[in-house]
Coordinates of N, CA and C in Angstrom, one line a residue:
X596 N -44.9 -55.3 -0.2 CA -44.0 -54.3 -0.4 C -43.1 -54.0 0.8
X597 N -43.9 -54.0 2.1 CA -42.8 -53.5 3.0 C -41.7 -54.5 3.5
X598 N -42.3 -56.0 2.7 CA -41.5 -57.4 3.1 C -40.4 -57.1 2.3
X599 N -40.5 -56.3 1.0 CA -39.2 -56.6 0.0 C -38.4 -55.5 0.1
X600 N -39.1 -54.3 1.0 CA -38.3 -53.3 1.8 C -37.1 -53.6 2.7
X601 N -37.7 -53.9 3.4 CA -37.2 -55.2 4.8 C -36.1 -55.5 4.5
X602 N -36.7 -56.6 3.4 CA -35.3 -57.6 3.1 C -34.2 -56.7 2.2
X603 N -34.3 -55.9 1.3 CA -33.4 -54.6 0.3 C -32.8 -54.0 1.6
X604 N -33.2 -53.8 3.1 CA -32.6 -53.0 3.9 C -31.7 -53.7 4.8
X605 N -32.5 -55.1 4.8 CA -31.4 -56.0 5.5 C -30.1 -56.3 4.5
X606 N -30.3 -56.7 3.2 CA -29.4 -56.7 2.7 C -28.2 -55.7 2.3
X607 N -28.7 -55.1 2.1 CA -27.7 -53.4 2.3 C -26.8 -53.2 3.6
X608 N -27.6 -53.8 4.8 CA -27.3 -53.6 5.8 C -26.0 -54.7 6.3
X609 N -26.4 -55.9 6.1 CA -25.4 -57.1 5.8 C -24.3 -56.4 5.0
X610 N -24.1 -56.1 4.2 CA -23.4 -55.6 3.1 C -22.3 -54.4 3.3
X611 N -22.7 -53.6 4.2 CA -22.3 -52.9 5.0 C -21.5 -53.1 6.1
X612 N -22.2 -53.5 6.9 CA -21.4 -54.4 7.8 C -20.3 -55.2 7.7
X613 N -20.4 -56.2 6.6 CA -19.4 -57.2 6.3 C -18.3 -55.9 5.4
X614 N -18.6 -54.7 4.5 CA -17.6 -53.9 4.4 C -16.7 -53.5 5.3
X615 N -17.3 -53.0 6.4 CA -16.6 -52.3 7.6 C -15.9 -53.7 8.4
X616 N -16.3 -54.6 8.0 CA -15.5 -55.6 8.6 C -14.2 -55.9 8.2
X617 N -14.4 -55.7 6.9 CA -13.1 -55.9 6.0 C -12.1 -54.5 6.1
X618 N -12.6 -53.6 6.4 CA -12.0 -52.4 6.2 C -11.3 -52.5 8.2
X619 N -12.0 -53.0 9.2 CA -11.1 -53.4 9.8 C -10.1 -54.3 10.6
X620 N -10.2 -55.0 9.4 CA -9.4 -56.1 9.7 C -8.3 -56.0 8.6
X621 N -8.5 -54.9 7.3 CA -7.6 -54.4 6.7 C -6.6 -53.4 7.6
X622 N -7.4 -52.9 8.5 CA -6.7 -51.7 9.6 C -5.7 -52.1 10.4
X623 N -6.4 -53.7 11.1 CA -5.8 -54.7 11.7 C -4.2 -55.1 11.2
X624 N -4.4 -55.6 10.1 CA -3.2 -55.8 9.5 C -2.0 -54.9 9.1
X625 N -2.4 -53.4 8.9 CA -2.0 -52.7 8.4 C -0.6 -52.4 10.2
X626 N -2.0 -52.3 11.1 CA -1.5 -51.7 12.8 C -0.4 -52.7 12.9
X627 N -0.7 -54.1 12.6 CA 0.2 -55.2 12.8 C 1.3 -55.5 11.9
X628 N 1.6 -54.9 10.8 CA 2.8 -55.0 10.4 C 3.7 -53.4 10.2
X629 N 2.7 -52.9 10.6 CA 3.8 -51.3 11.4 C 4.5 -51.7 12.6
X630 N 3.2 -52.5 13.5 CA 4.5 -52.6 14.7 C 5.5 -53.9 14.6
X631 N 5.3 -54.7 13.8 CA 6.1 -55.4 13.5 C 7.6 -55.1 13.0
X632 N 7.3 -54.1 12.4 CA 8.6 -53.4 11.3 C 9.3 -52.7 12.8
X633 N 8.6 -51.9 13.5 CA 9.4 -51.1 14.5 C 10.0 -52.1 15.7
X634 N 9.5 -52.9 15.9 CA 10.0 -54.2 16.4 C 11.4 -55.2 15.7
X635 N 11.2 -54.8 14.4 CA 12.5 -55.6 14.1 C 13.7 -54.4 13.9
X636 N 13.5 -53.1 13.8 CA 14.2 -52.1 13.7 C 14.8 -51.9 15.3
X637 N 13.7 -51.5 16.4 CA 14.5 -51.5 17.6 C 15.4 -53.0 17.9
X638 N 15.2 -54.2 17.6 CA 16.1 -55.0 17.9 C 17.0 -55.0 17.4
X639 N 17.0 -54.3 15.6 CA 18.6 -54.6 14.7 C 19.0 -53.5 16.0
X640 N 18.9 -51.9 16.8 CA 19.4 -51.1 17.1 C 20.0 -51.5 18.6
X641 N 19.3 -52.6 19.2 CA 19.8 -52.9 21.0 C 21.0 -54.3 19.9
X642 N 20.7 -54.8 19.1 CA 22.1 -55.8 19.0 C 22.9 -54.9 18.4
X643 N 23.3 -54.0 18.0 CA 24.0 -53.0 17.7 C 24.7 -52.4 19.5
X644 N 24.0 -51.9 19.9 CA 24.2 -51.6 20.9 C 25.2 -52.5 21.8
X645 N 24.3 -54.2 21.9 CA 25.1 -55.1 22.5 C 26.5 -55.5 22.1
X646 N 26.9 -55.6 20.6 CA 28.1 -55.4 20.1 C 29.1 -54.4 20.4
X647 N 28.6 -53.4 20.0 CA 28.9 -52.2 20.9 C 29.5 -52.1 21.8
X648 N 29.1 -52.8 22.8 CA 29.4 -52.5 24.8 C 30.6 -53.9 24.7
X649 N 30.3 -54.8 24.0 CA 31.2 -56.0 24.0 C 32.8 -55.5 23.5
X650 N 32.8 -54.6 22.5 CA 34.4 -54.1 22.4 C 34.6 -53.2 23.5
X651 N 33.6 -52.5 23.8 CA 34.2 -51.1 24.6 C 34.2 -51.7 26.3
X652 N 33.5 -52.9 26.7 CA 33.5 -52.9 28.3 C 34.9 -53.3 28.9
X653 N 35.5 -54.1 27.9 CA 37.2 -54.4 28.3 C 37.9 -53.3 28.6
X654 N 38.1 -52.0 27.8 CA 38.5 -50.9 27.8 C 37.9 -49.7 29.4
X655 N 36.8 -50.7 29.4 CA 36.2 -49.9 31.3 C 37.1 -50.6 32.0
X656 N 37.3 -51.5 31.9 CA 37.9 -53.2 32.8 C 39.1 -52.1 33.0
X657 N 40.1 -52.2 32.0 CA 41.4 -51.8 32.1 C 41.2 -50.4 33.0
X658 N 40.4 -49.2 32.8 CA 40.3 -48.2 33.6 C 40.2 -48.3 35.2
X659 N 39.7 -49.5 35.3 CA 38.7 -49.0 36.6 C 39.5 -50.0 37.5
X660 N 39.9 -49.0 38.8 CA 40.8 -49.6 39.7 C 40.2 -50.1 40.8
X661 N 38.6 -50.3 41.1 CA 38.1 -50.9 42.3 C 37.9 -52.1 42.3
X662 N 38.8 -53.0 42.6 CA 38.8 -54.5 42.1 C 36.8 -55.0 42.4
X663 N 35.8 -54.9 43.2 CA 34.8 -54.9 43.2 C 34.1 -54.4 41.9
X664 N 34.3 -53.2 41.7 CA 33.6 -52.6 39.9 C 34.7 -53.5 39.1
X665 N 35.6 -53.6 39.3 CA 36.1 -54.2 37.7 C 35.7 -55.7 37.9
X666 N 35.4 -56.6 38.7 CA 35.0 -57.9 39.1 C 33.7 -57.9 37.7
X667 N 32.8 -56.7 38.8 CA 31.3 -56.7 38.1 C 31.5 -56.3 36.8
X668 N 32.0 -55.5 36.5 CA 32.2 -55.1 34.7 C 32.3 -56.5 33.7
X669 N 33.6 -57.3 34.3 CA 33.8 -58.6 33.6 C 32.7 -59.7 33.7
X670 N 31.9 -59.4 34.5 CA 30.0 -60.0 34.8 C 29.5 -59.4 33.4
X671 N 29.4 -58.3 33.7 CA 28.7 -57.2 32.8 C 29.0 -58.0 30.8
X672 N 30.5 -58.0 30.6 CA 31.3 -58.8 30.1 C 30.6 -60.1 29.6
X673 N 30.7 -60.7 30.6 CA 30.0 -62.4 30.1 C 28.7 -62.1 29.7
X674 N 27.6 -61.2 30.8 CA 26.3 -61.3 30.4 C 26.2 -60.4 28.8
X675 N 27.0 -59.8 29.0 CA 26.6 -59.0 27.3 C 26.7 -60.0 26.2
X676 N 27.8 -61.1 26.3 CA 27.7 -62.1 25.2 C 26.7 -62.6 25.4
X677 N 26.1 -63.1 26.3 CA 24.5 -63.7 26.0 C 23.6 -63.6 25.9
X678 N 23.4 -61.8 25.7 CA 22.3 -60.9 25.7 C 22.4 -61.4 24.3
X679 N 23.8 -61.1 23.9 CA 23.8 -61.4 21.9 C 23.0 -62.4 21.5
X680 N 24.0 -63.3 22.2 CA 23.1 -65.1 21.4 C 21.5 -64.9 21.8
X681 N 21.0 -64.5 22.3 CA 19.7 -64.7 23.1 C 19.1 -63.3 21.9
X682 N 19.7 -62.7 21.6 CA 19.1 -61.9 20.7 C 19.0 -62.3 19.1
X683 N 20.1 -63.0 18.9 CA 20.1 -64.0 17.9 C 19.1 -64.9 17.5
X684 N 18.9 -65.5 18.7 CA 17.9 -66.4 18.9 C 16.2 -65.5 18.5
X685 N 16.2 -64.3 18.9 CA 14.8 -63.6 18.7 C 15.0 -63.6 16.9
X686 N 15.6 -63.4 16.3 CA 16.2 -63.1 15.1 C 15.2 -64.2 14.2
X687 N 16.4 -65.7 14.7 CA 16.0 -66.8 14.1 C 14.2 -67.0 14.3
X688 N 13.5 -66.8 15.4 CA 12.0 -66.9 15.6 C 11.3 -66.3 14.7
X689 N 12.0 -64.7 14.4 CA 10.6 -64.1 13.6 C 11.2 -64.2 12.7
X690 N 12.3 -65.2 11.9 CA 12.8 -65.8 10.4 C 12.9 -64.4 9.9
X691 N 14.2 -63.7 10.5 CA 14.7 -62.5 9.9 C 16.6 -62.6 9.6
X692 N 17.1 -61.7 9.0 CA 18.6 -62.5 9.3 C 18.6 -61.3 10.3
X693 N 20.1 -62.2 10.6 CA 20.6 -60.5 11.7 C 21.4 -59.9 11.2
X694 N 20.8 -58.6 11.8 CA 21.2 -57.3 11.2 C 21.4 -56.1 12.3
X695 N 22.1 -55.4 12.1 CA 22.3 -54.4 13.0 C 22.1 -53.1 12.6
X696 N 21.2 -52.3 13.5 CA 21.7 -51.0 13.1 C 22.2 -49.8 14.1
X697 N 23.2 -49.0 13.6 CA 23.5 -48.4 14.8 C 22.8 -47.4 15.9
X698 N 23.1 -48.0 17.1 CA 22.3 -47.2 17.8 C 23.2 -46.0 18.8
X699 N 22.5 -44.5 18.0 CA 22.7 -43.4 18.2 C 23.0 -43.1 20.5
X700 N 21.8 -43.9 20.8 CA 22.0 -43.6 22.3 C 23.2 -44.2 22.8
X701 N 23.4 -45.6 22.5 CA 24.6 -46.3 23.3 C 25.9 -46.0 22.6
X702 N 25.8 -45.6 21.7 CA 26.9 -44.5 20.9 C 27.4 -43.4 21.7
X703 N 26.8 -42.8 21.7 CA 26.9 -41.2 23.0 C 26.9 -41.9 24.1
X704 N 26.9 -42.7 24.5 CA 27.4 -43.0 26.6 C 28.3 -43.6 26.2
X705 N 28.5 -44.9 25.3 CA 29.8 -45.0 24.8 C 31.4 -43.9 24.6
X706 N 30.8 -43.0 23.8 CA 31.9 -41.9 23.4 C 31.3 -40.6 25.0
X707 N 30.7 -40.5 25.9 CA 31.0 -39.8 27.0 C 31.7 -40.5 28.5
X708 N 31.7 -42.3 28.4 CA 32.6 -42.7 29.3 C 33.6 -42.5 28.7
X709 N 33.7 -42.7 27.8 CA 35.6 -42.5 26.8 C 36.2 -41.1 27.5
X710 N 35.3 -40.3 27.2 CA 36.1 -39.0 27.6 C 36.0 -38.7 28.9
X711 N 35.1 -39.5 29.9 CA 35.5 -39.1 31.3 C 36.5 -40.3 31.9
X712 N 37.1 -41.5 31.2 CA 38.0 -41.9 31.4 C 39.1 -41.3 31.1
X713 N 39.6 -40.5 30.4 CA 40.5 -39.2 30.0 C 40.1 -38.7 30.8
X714 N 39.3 -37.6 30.9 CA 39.4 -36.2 31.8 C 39.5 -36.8 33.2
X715 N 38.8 -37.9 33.7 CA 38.9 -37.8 35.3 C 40.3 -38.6 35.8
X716 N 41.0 -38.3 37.1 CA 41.4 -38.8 37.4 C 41.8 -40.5 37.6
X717 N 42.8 -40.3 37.5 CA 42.6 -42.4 38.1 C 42.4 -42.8 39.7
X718 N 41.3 -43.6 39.5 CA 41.4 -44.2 40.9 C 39.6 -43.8 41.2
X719 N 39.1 -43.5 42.3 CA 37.9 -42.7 42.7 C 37.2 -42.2 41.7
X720 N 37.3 -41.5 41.2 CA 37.1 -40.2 40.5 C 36.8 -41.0 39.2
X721 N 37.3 -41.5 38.2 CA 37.4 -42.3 37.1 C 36.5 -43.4 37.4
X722 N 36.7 -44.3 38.5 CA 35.8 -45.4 39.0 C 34.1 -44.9 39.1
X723 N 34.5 -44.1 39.4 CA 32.2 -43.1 39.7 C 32.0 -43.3 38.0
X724 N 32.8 -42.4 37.6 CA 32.7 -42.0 36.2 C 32.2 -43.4 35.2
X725 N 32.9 -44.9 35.7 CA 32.6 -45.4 34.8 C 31.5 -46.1 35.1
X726 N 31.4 -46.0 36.6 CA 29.5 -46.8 37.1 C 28.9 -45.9 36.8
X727 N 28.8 -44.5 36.9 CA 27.9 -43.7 36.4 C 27.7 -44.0 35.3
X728 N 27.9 -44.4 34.3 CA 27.9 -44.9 32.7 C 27.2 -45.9 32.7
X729 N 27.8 -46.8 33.3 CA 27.5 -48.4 33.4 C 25.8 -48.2 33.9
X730 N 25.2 -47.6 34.5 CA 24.2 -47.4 34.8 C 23.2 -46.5 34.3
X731 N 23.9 -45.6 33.3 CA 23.0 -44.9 32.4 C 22.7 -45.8 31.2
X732 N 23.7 -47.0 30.9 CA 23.7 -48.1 29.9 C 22.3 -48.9 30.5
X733 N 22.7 -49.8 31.2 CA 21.9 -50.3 31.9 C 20.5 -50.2 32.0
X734 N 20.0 -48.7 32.2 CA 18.6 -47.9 32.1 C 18.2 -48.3 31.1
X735 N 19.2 -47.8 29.8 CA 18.5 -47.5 27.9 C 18.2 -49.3 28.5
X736 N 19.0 -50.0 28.3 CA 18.9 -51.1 28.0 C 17.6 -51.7 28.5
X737 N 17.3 -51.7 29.8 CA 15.9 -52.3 30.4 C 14.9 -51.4 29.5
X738 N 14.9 -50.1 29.4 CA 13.8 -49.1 28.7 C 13.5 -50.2 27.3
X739 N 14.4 -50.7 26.4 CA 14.7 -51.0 25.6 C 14.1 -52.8 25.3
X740 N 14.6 -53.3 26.0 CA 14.0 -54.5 26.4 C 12.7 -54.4 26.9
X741 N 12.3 -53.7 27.9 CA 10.7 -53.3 28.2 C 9.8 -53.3 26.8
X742 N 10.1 -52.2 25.5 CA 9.3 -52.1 24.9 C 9.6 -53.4 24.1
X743 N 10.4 -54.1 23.7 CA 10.8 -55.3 22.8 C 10.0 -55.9 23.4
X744 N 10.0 -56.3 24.6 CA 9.3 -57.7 25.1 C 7.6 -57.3 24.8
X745 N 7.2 -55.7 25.1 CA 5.9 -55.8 24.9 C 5.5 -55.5 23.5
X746 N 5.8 -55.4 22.6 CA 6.1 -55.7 21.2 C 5.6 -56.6 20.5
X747 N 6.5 -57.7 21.6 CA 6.5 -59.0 21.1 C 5.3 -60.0 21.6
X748 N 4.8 -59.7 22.7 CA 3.5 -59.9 23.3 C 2.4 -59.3 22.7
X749 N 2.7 -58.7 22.0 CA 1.4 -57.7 21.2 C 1.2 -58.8 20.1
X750 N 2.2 -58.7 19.4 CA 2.5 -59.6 18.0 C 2.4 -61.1 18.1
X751 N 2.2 -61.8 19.1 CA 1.9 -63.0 19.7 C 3.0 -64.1 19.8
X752 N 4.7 -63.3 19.5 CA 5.7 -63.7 19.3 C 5.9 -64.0 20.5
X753 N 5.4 -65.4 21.1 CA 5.3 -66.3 22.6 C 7.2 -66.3 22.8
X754 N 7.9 -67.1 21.9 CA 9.2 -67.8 22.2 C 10.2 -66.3 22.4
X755 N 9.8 -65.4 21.6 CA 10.4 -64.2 21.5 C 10.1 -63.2 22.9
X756 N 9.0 -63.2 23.2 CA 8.6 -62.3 24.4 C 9.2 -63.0 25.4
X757 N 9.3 -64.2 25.8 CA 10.0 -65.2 26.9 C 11.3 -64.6 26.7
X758 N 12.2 -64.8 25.7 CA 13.5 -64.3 25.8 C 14.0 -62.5 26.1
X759 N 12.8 -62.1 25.7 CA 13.4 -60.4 26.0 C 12.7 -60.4 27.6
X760 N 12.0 -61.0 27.8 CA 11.8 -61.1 29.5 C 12.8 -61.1 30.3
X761 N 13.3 -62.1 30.0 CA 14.8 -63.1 30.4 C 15.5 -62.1 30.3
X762 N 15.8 -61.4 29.7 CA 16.9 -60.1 29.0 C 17.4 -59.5 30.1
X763 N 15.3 -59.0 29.9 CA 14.8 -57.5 30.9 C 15.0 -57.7 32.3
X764 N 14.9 -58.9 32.8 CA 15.5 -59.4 34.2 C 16.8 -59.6 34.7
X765 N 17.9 -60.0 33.7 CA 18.9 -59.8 33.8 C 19.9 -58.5 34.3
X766 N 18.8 -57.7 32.8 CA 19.8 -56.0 32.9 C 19.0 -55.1 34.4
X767 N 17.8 -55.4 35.0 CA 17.1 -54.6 36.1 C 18.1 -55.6 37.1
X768 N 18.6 -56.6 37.2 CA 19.3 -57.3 38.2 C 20.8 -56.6 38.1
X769 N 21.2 -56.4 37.1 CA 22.8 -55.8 36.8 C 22.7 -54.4 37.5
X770 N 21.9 -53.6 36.9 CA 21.6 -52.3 37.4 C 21.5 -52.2 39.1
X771 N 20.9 -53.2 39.7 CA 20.6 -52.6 40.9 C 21.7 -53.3 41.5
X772 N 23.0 -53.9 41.3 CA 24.1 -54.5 41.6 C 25.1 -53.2 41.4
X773 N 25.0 -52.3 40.8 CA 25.6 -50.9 39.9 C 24.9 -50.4 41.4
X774 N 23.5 -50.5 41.6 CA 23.3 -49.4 42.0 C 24.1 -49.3 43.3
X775 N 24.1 -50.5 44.3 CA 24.3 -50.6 45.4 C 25.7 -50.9 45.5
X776 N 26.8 -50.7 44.1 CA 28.0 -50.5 44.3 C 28.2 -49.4 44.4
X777 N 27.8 -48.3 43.7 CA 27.9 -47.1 43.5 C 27.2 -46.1 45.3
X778 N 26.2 -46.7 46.1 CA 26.0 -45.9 47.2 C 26.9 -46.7 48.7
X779 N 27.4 -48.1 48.1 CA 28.5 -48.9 49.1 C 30.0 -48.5 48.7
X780 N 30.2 -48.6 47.9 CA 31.4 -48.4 47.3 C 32.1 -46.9 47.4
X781 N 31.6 -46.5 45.8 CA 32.1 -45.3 45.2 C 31.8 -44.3 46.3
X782 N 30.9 -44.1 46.3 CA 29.9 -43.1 47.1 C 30.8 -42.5 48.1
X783 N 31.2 -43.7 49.4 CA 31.7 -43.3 50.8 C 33.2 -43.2 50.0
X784 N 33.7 -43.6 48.9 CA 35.1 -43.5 48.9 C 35.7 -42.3 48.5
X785 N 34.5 -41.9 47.6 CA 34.3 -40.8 47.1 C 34.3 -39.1 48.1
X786 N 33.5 -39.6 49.1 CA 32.9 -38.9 50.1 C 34.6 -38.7 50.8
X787 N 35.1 -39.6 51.4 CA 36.7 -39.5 51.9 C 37.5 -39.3 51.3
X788 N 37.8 -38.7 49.9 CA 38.6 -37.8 49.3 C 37.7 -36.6 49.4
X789 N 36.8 -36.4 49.1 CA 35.9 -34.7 49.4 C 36.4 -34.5 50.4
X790 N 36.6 -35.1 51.4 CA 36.3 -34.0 53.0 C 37.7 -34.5 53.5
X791 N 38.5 -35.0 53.4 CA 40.4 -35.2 53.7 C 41.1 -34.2 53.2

């Protein structure tokens, strides 16, 4: 009797077990194509974004009269087209089409350099205005690429996480080229209209 106890308890017990197993690895799946979905949603939103910056950086070019910032801008320029194709390329990996959706943040730095190229002066004054921009861009964008790449490392997307690496190293290299224009440059030139 206590043998066929035993075995009724092991069995129940097996039985159990292999439920909860199923129930997490149903959980599993469930975790894994939520972040999947938010993963392909933040990318349609940064190629949105990268489009984006691709009509409107020419329009910085034309403002900005520090032949040093407008040099870098037209950097800025080339690198943004390859952010694209290289984003393209994440697209084709996880066999999605490309799609864009608009993204609300690079929209508003967009439409707030617009209007401090109007309101500020030409010359100094307009020039800050538009690195100051150029480097609040820059931020979203690394922020942005940061969580894509770890995303895509979660999701085991190898060829995809290599490329938003690549991205994420590019845009933290652009930024700290911004940054050290902005405290060489702008800054002291800036400083010599304040106090003249």
């Amino acid at each position: 009797m206590e043998i066929l106890i035993a075995k009724k308890t092991a069995y129940a017990a097996s039985n159990f077990a292999s439920g909860k197993g199923r129930l997490a690895v149903a959980s599993a799946k469930i975790k894994h194509y939520q972040l999947m979905k938010l993963f392909e949603d933040q990318l349609k939103d940064i190629y949105w974004a990268e489009k984006a910056l691709i009509k409107f950086i020419p329009k910085m070019i034309k403002k900005a009269t520090n032949l040093k910032l407008s040099t870098a801008l037209k950097a800025l320029l080339q690198q943004t087209n390859e952010q694209l194709s290289r984003l393209e390329r994440v697209f084709v990996i996880i066999e999605q089409e490309v799609v864009e959706k608009k993204c609300q943040a690079i929209d508003g730095l967009i439409s707030e350099v617009a209007e401090l190229m109007v309101i500020c002066q030409k010359g100094v004054m307009r020039d800050a205005g538009i690195l100051t921009a150029s480097q609040k861009v820059a931020h979203y964008e690394i922020a942005s690429y940061n969580a894509l790449h770890q995303f895509a490392t979660k999701l085991g997307l190898t060829d995809a996480s290599s490329l938003l690496a690549e991205i994420r190293l590019k845009e933290k290299t652009t930024d700290s080229k911004f940054s050290k224009m902005a405290f060489s440059i702008i800054n002291l030139e800036v400083e010599e209209v304040v106090y003249d």
